[in-house]
Amino acid sequence: IDSPNASLHYLVYLTTVFALYDMLTQELSQVHLPLIIDDPFVMMDEDAIAEFTEILHRWAGPRQIIVFTHNSNIKKMYTVTEI
């Protein structure tokens, strides 16, 4: 790919965040860190959001995940605490 678009850059960013989180939790197994993600749905259409939220749900397992978003459709998919 000569010049990746913004969506691909964002996907690489999210993948890196998940990998770093896994690495930290392995190295610091006695510390339970939450994963905080700021608006991961910005570059996604509805199909991508549905797929990403399913992957996130499966990946979450025992992990605490905090997602900040302006996307009001997320309220329909998850238990939401508004701040």
XYZ file of C-alpha atoms in Angstrom:
83
model
C 0.000 0.000 0.000
C 1.567 3.246 -1.106
C -0.425 5.609 1.081
C -2.821 3.988 3.559
C -6.048 5.832 4.209
C -7.076 7.165 7.620
C -9.188 4.086 8.394
C -6.225 1.776 7.928
C -4.036 3.994 10.114
C -6.708 3.903 12.808
C -6.990 0.115 12.562
C -3.227 -0.191 13.055
C -3.502 2.158 16.048
C -6.281 0.088 17.662
C -4.397 -3.150 17.043
C -1.325 -1.636 18.702
C -3.385 -0.532 21.713
C -4.740 -4.071 22.190
C -1.265 -5.590 21.807
C 0.269 -3.171 24.326
C -2.548 -3.850 26.760
C -1.984 -7.614 26.480
C 1.757 -7.149 26.951
C 1.246 -5.003 30.063
C -1.222 -7.424 31.607
C 1.211 -10.305 31.060
C 4.145 -8.386 32.549
C 2.102 -6.976 35.444
C -0.213 -9.918 36.107
C -0.861 -8.810 39.699
C -2.185 -5.435 38.489
C -5.620 -5.350 36.840
C -5.605 -2.398 34.476
C -8.721 -1.220 32.644
C -8.461 -0.667 28.905
C -9.619 2.847 28.040
C -10.473 3.555 24.407
C -11.438 7.001 23.160
C -14.053 6.911 20.389
C -12.894 3.872 18.408
C -15.920 4.152 16.102
C -14.943 7.444 14.452
C -13.691 5.916 11.208
C -16.229 3.057 11.045
C -19.477 2.578 9.167
C -22.379 0.667 10.767
C -21.168 -2.754 9.587
C -17.660 -2.132 10.886
C -19.051 -0.902 14.222
C -21.121 -4.064 14.621
C -18.142 -6.263 13.775
C -15.751 -4.331 16.035
C -18.144 -4.388 18.993
C -18.576 -8.164 18.602
C -14.785 -8.638 18.563
C -14.429 -6.284 21.527
C -17.099 -8.191 23.442
C -15.383 -11.552 22.814
C -11.943 -10.118 23.615
C -13.122 -8.449 26.829
C -13.647 -11.618 28.849
C -12.609 -10.721 32.402
C -11.111 -7.380 31.331
C -12.635 -4.031 32.221
C -13.035 -1.939 29.097
C -14.063 1.709 29.172
C -15.098 3.238 25.864
C -15.724 6.953 25.412
C -17.794 7.771 22.342
C -20.147 10.309 20.837
C -21.874 7.577 18.811
C -25.415 7.337 20.182
C -26.041 3.973 18.463
C -23.669 2.283 20.910
C -26.271 2.761 23.645
C -28.439 0.212 21.840
C -25.672 -2.420 21.855
C -24.281 -2.228 25.393
C -24.989 -1.296 28.942
C -24.026 2.374 29.038
C -23.153 4.687 31.875
C -23.395 8.284 30.767
C -21.045 10.801 32.311
